Amino acid sequence: MDLHLIRHGQSWVKLGDPLRHPGDLMATLTCPVGSFSDKLRVGLLRLALAAGWPLSRQGSTQDLLDRWGFSGEFIERFFRPFFGGVFLERELSTSAAKFAYLFHLFSSSRVTVPARGMGAIPQQLAEPLSGQVWLDTPFQGLDGTLLSTPRGQLLVKNVVLAGAAQEAVLGGPVTPFQRTQTHYFTTQNWPWGDHLMLGQPGSVIVTLAPL
């Protein structure tokens, strides 16, 4: 994880990743958000996941952070805005296993955005499937390996059910999608470099990221 800026009172304070950027060590240690123990636990959690040490991934993200002994302040000021922006929910009810997987990715690699926007990702996935992707084709039913649609029937080997199709086949409520809004803007004056900025508790802004 690279350097973050966290709002503290009327100023922004820095919380970085000294394992990746040793020059951020003093700024991170003196950051008033979180205690020394919180920052030590972040490093230990990172090392535990990198080394594959066994750790409980039961329950929610909040449960995992509580088990590791992170303070309420550090959860509110760092984990909740950062992973709230990732999970699109601030309750941190997303599974601990998902959190552990993503925390390891964030701490061991760089976060990037496609130069042509997020729409480039599904385009890349669809390229090798040219002519085999049906858009605007409602699901009607599944009988064994026979999939029915208004355009005809398909013999399938594997099926991934999501949304209305999941409800129709399996019954019961469907897990609702998380919703968010992303606003893009340009400015001629941006004094904070390429640091991710985390919103304050209760703020309508979760994260602010320069592209």
mmCIF file of C-alpha atoms in Angstrom:
data_model
loop_
_atom_site.group_PDB
_atom_site.id
_atom_site.type_symbol
_atom_site.label_atom_id
_atom_site.label_comp_id
_atom_site.label_asym_id
_atom_site.label_seq_id
_atom_site.Cartn_x
_atom_site.Cartn_y
_atom_site.Cartn_z
ATOM 1 C CA MET A 1 0.000 0.000 0.000
ATOM 2 C CA ASP A 2 1.401 3.391 -0.954
ATOM 3 C CA LEU A 3 1.213 6.683 0.926
ATOM 4 C CA HIS A 4 -2.234 7.800 2.099
ATOM 5 C CA LEU A 5 -3.397 11.180 3.299
ATOM 6 C CA ILE A 6 -5.887 11.156 6.177
ATOM 7 C CA ARG A 7 -7.800 14.201 7.371
ATOM 8 C CA HIS A 8 -6.858 15.041 10.958
ATOM 9 C CA GLY A 9 -8.468 18.190 12.328
ATOM 10 C CA GLN A 10 -7.754 20.972 9.852
ATOM 11 C CA SER A 11 -4.801 19.288 8.153
ATOM 12 C CA TRP A 12 -3.828 16.180 6.196
ATOM 13 C CA VAL A 13 -1.449 13.662 7.780
ATOM 14 C CA LYS A 14 0.553 10.956 6.051
ATOM 15 C CA LEU A 15 0.270 7.201 6.594
ATOM 16 C CA GLY A 16 2.544 5.167 4.346
ATOM 17 C CA ASP A 17 4.021 1.739 3.750
ATOM 18 C CA PRO A 18 7.592 1.739 5.146
ATOM 19 C CA LEU A 19 8.177 -1.835 3.965
ATOM 20 C CA ARG A 20 7.767 -0.663 0.371
ATOM 21 C CA HIS A 21 8.957 2.931 0.823
ATOM 22 C CA PRO A 22 11.445 3.204 3.730
ATOM 23 C CA GLY A 23 11.430 6.985 3.378
ATOM 24 C CA ASP A 24 7.847 7.006 4.689
ATOM 25 C CA LEU A 25 8.874 5.436 8.014
ATOM 26 C CA MET A 26 9.058 8.596 10.138
ATOM 27 C CA ALA A 27 5.896 10.115 8.651
ATOM 28 C CA THR A 28 4.027 6.884 9.379
ATOM 29 C CA LEU A 29 5.360 6.458 12.921
ATOM 30 C CA THR A 30 4.537 10.067 13.821
ATOM 31 C CA CYS A 31 1.133 10.016 12.142
ATOM 32 C CA PRO A 32 -1.418 10.905 14.870
ATOM 33 C CA VAL A 33 -3.999 8.520 13.395
ATOM 34 C CA GLY A 34 -3.694 5.177 15.165
ATOM 35 C CA SER A 35 -1.232 4.031 17.791
ATOM 36 C CA PHE A 36 2.182 2.456 17.353
ATOM 37 C CA SER A 37 0.510 -0.883 18.098
ATOM 38 C CA ASP A 38 -1.956 -0.348 15.229
ATOM 39 C CA LYS A 39 0.869 0.290 12.770
ATOM 40 C CA LEU A 40 2.810 -2.701 14.083
ATOM 41 C CA ARG A 41 -0.265 -4.883 13.616
ATOM 42 C CA VAL A 42 -0.619 -3.706 10.007
ATOM 43 C CA GLY A 43 2.943 -4.867 9.351
ATOM 44 C CA LEU A 44 2.388 -8.179 11.128
ATOM 45 C CA LEU A 45 -0.841 -8.818 9.225
ATOM 46 C CA ARG A 46 0.910 -8.069 5.961
ATOM 47 C CA LEU A 47 3.781 -10.436 6.804
ATOM 48 C CA ALA A 48 1.385 -13.154 7.980
ATOM 49 C CA LEU A 49 -0.532 -13.081 4.700
ATOM 50 C CA ALA A 50 2.635 -12.920 2.587
ATOM 51 C CA ALA A 51 4.133 -15.900 4.424
ATOM 52 C CA GLY A 52 0.920 -17.908 4.299
ATOM 53 C CA TRP A 53 0.663 -18.221 8.063
ATOM 54 C CA PRO A 54 -2.597 -19.821 9.198
ATOM 55 C CA LEU A 55 -5.052 -17.252 10.503
ATOM 56 C CA SER A 56 -8.780 -17.266 11.057
ATOM 57 C CA ARG A 57 -10.735 -15.922 8.093
ATOM 58 C CA GLN A 58 -14.122 -16.586 9.630
ATOM 59 C CA GLY A 59 -16.757 -13.884 9.903
ATOM 60 C CA SER A 60 -16.633 -10.394 8.488
ATOM 61 C CA THR A 61 -13.819 -7.945 7.855
ATOM 62 C CA GLN A 62 -14.825 -6.126 11.038
ATOM 63 C CA ASP A 63 -14.537 -9.409 12.958
ATOM 64 C CA LEU A 64 -11.018 -10.013 11.648
ATOM 65 C CA LEU A 65 -9.847 -6.504 12.525
ATOM 66 C CA ASP A 66 -11.301 -6.866 16.020
ATOM 67 C CA ARG A 67 -9.555 -10.230 16.493
ATOM 68 C CA TRP A 68 -6.252 -8.656 15.513
ATOM 69 C CA GLY A 69 -6.726 -5.966 18.138
ATOM 70 C CA PHE A 70 -6.862 -2.859 15.951
ATOM 71 C CA SER A 71 -8.163 0.185 17.803
ATOM 72 C CA GLY A 72 -11.556 1.632 17.007
ATOM 73 C CA GLU A 73 -9.963 4.887 15.899
ATOM 74 C CA PHE A 74 -7.663 3.185 13.397
ATOM 75 C CA ILE A 75 -10.518 1.130 11.971
ATOM 76 C CA GLU A 76 -12.652 4.260 11.602
ATOM 77 C CA ARG A 77 -9.928 6.474 10.136
ATOM 78 C CA PHE A 78 -8.076 3.994 7.918
ATOM 79 C CA PHE A 79 -9.707 0.614 7.302
ATOM 80 C CA ARG A 80 -13.298 1.830 7.024
ATOM 81 C CA PRO A 81 -12.722 4.558 4.421
ATOM 82 C CA PHE A 82 -10.077 2.607 2.495
ATOM 83 C CA PHE A 83 -11.838 -0.752 2.290
ATOM 84 C CA GLY A 84 -15.250 0.907 2.358
ATOM 85 C CA GLY A 85 -14.268 2.340 -1.011
ATOM 86 C CA VAL A 86 -13.180 -1.105 -2.187
ATOM 87 C CA PHE A 87 -16.153 -3.092 -0.888
ATOM 88 C CA LEU A 88 -18.656 -0.275 -1.546
ATOM 89 C CA GLU A 89 -19.963 -0.664 1.996
ATOM 90 C CA ARG A 90 -18.752 0.995 5.174
ATOM 91 C CA GLU A 91 -19.991 -1.582 7.665
ATOM 92 C CA LEU A 92 -17.041 -3.849 6.747
ATOM 93 C CA SER A 93 -19.485 -6.744 6.618
ATOM 94 C CA THR A 94 -17.666 -8.225 3.610
ATOM 95 C CA SER A 95 -16.122 -11.601 4.453
ATOM 96 C CA ALA A 96 -12.793 -11.699 6.260
ATOM 97 C CA ALA A 97 -11.493 -14.077 3.581
ATOM 98 C CA LYS A 98 -12.154 -11.471 0.882
ATOM 99 C CA PHE A 99 -10.471 -8.793 2.958
ATOM 100 C CA ALA A 100 -7.394 -10.959 3.545
ATOM 101 C CA TYR A 101 -7.099 -11.707 -0.174
ATOM 102 C CA LEU A 102 -7.354 -8.054 -1.189
ATOM 103 C CA PHE A 103 -5.162 -6.779 1.658
ATOM 104 C CA HIS A 104 -2.413 -9.101 0.466
ATOM 105 C CA LEU A 105 -2.799 -7.895 -3.132
ATOM 106 C CA PHE A 106 -2.714 -4.227 -2.123
ATOM 107 C CA SER A 107 0.393 -4.718 0.016
ATOM 108 C CA SER A 108 2.311 -6.791 -2.535
ATOM 109 C CA SER A 109 1.467 -5.117 -5.855
ATOM 110 C CA ARG A 110 0.479 -1.802 -7.413
ATOM 111 C CA VAL A 111 -3.076 -0.612 -7.969
ATOM 112 C CA THR A 112 -3.681 0.489 -11.551
ATOM 113 C CA VAL A 113 -6.545 1.747 -13.703
ATOM 114 C CA PRO A 114 -6.738 1.027 -17.455
ATOM 115 C CA ALA A 115 -5.706 4.029 -19.569
ATOM 116 C CA ARG A 116 -8.973 3.703 -21.499
ATOM 117 C CA GLY A 117 -11.132 3.422 -18.399
ATOM 118 C CA MET A 118 -12.701 0.527 -16.516
ATOM 119 C CA GLY A 119 -14.763 -0.394 -19.587
ATOM 120 C CA ALA A 120 -11.554 -1.749 -21.111
ATOM 121 C CA ILE A 121 -11.660 -4.701 -18.677
ATOM 122 C CA PRO A 122 -14.894 -6.339 -19.941
ATOM 123 C CA GLN A 123 -13.824 -5.523 -23.505
ATOM 124 C CA GLN A 124 -10.602 -7.444 -22.990
ATOM 125 C CA LEU A 125 -12.495 -10.384 -21.458
ATOM 126 C CA ALA A 126 -14.914 -10.450 -24.395
ATOM 127 C CA GLU A 127 -12.300 -10.307 -27.175
ATOM 128 C CA PRO A 128 -11.464 -14.033 -27.244
ATOM 129 C CA LEU A 129 -15.215 -14.767 -27.132
ATOM 130 C CA SER A 130 -16.016 -12.841 -30.303
ATOM 131 C CA GLY A 131 -19.444 -13.862 -31.575
ATOM 132 C CA GLN A 132 -20.185 -15.909 -28.471
ATOM 133 C CA VAL A 133 -21.415 -13.136 -26.182
ATOM 134 C CA TRP A 134 -25.158 -12.460 -26.246
ATOM 135 C CA LEU A 135 -26.159 -9.091 -24.853
ATOM 136 C CA ASP A 136 -29.703 -8.083 -23.886
ATOM 137 C CA THR A 137 -30.753 -11.736 -23.815
ATOM 138 C CA PRO A 138 -32.941 -12.574 -20.799
ATOM 139 C CA PHE A 139 -32.505 -15.881 -19.008
ATOM 140 C CA GLN A 140 -35.595 -18.110 -19.152
ATOM 141 C CA GLY A 141 -34.640 -21.386 -17.561
ATOM 142 C CA LEU A 142 -32.101 -24.121 -16.965
ATOM 143 C CA ASP A 143 -32.825 -27.832 -17.380
ATOM 144 C CA GLY A 144 -29.716 -29.782 -16.518
ATOM 145 C CA THR A 145 -27.205 -28.561 -19.094
ATOM 146 C CA LEU A 146 -29.820 -26.983 -21.399
ATOM 147 C CA LEU A 147 -30.071 -23.209 -21.063
ATOM 148 C CA SER A 148 -33.175 -21.486 -22.461
ATOM 149 C CA THR A 149 -33.332 -17.901 -23.763
ATOM 150 C CA PRO A 150 -35.655 -16.005 -26.157
ATOM 151 C CA ARG A 151 -32.984 -16.508 -28.833
ATOM 152 C CA GLY A 152 -32.971 -20.278 -28.471
ATOM 153 C CA GLN A 153 -31.454 -22.982 -26.355
ATOM 154 C CA LEU A 154 -27.810 -23.597 -25.543
ATOM 155 C CA LEU A 155 -26.116 -26.798 -24.425
ATOM 156 C CA VAL A 156 -23.689 -25.754 -21.703
ATOM 157 C CA LYS A 157 -21.022 -27.505 -19.637
ATOM 158 C CA ASN A 158 -20.728 -24.965 -16.833
ATOM 159 C CA VAL A 159 -23.064 -22.232 -15.648
ATOM 160 C CA VAL A 160 -22.411 -19.226 -13.430
ATOM 161 C CA LEU A 161 -25.607 -17.927 -11.883
ATOM 162 C CA ALA A 162 -25.939 -14.286 -10.858
ATOM 163 C CA GLY A 163 -28.700 -11.759 -10.299
ATOM 164 C CA ALA A 164 -32.189 -12.697 -11.494
ATOM 165 C CA ALA A 165 -30.947 -16.010 -12.920
ATOM 166 C CA GLN A 166 -29.701 -17.053 -9.493
ATOM 167 C CA GLU A 167 -33.065 -16.238 -7.938
ATOM 168 C CA ALA A 168 -34.989 -18.076 -10.671
ATOM 169 C CA VAL A 169 -32.976 -21.300 -10.395
ATOM 170 C CA LEU A 170 -32.081 -21.469 -6.719
ATOM 171 C CA GLY A 171 -34.959 -19.503 -5.204
ATOM 172 C CA GLY A 172 -34.687 -17.275 -2.191
ATOM 173 C CA PRO A 173 -33.440 -13.706 -1.995
ATOM 174 C CA VAL A 174 -30.540 -12.506 -4.116
ATOM 175 C CA THR A 175 -27.670 -10.695 -2.460
ATOM 176 C CA PRO A 176 -28.219 -7.044 -3.429
ATOM 177 C CA PHE A 177 -25.585 -5.160 -5.391
ATOM 178 C CA GLN A 178 -23.645 -2.441 -3.620
ATOM 179 C CA ARG A 179 -24.133 1.006 -5.118
ATOM 180 C CA THR A 180 -21.807 3.975 -5.280
ATOM 181 C CA GLN A 181 -21.154 7.134 -7.248
ATOM 182 C CA THR A 182 -17.869 8.143 -8.834
ATOM 183 C CA HIS A 183 -17.249 11.756 -9.812
ATOM 184 C CA TYR A 184 -14.404 12.846 -12.076
ATOM 185 C CA PHE A 185 -13.110 16.402 -12.160
ATOM 186 C CA THR A 186 -10.127 18.339 -13.467
ATOM 187 C CA THR A 187 -8.138 21.004 -11.686
ATOM 188 C CA GLN A 188 -5.120 23.158 -12.412
ATOM 189 C CA ASN A 189 -4.018 23.149 -8.768
ATOM 190 C CA TRP A 190 -3.460 19.774 -7.067
ATOM 191 C CA PRO A 191 -0.856 20.066 -4.292
ATOM 192 C CA TRP A 192 -1.096 16.511 -2.903
ATOM 193 C CA GLY A 193 0.784 14.523 -5.534
ATOM 194 C CA ASP A 194 -0.475 11.034 -6.359
ATOM 195 C CA HIS A 195 -1.494 10.127 -2.795
ATOM 196 C CA LEU A 196 -4.831 8.495 -2.027
ATOM 197 C CA MET A 197 -6.901 10.701 0.267
ATOM 198 C CA LEU A 198 -9.244 9.049 2.783
ATOM 199 C CA GLY A 199 -12.459 10.742 3.841
ATOM 200 C CA GLN A 200 -13.415 11.474 7.411
ATOM 201 C CA PRO A 201 -15.935 9.310 9.302
ATOM 202 C CA GLY A 202 -19.438 10.194 8.183
ATOM 203 C CA SER A 203 -18.253 12.108 5.117
ATOM 204 C CA VAL A 204 -20.065 11.604 1.815
ATOM 205 C CA ILE A 205 -16.594 11.298 0.239
ATOM 206 C CA VAL A 206 -15.010 7.922 0.925
ATOM 207 C CA THR A 207 -11.770 8.284 -1.039
ATOM 208 C CA LEU A 208 -10.247 10.814 -3.418
ATOM 209 C CA ALA A 209 -7.722 9.474 -5.908
ATOM 210 C CA PRO A 210 -5.755 11.371 -8.575
ATOM 211 C CA LEU A 211 -5.513 9.646 -11.952
#
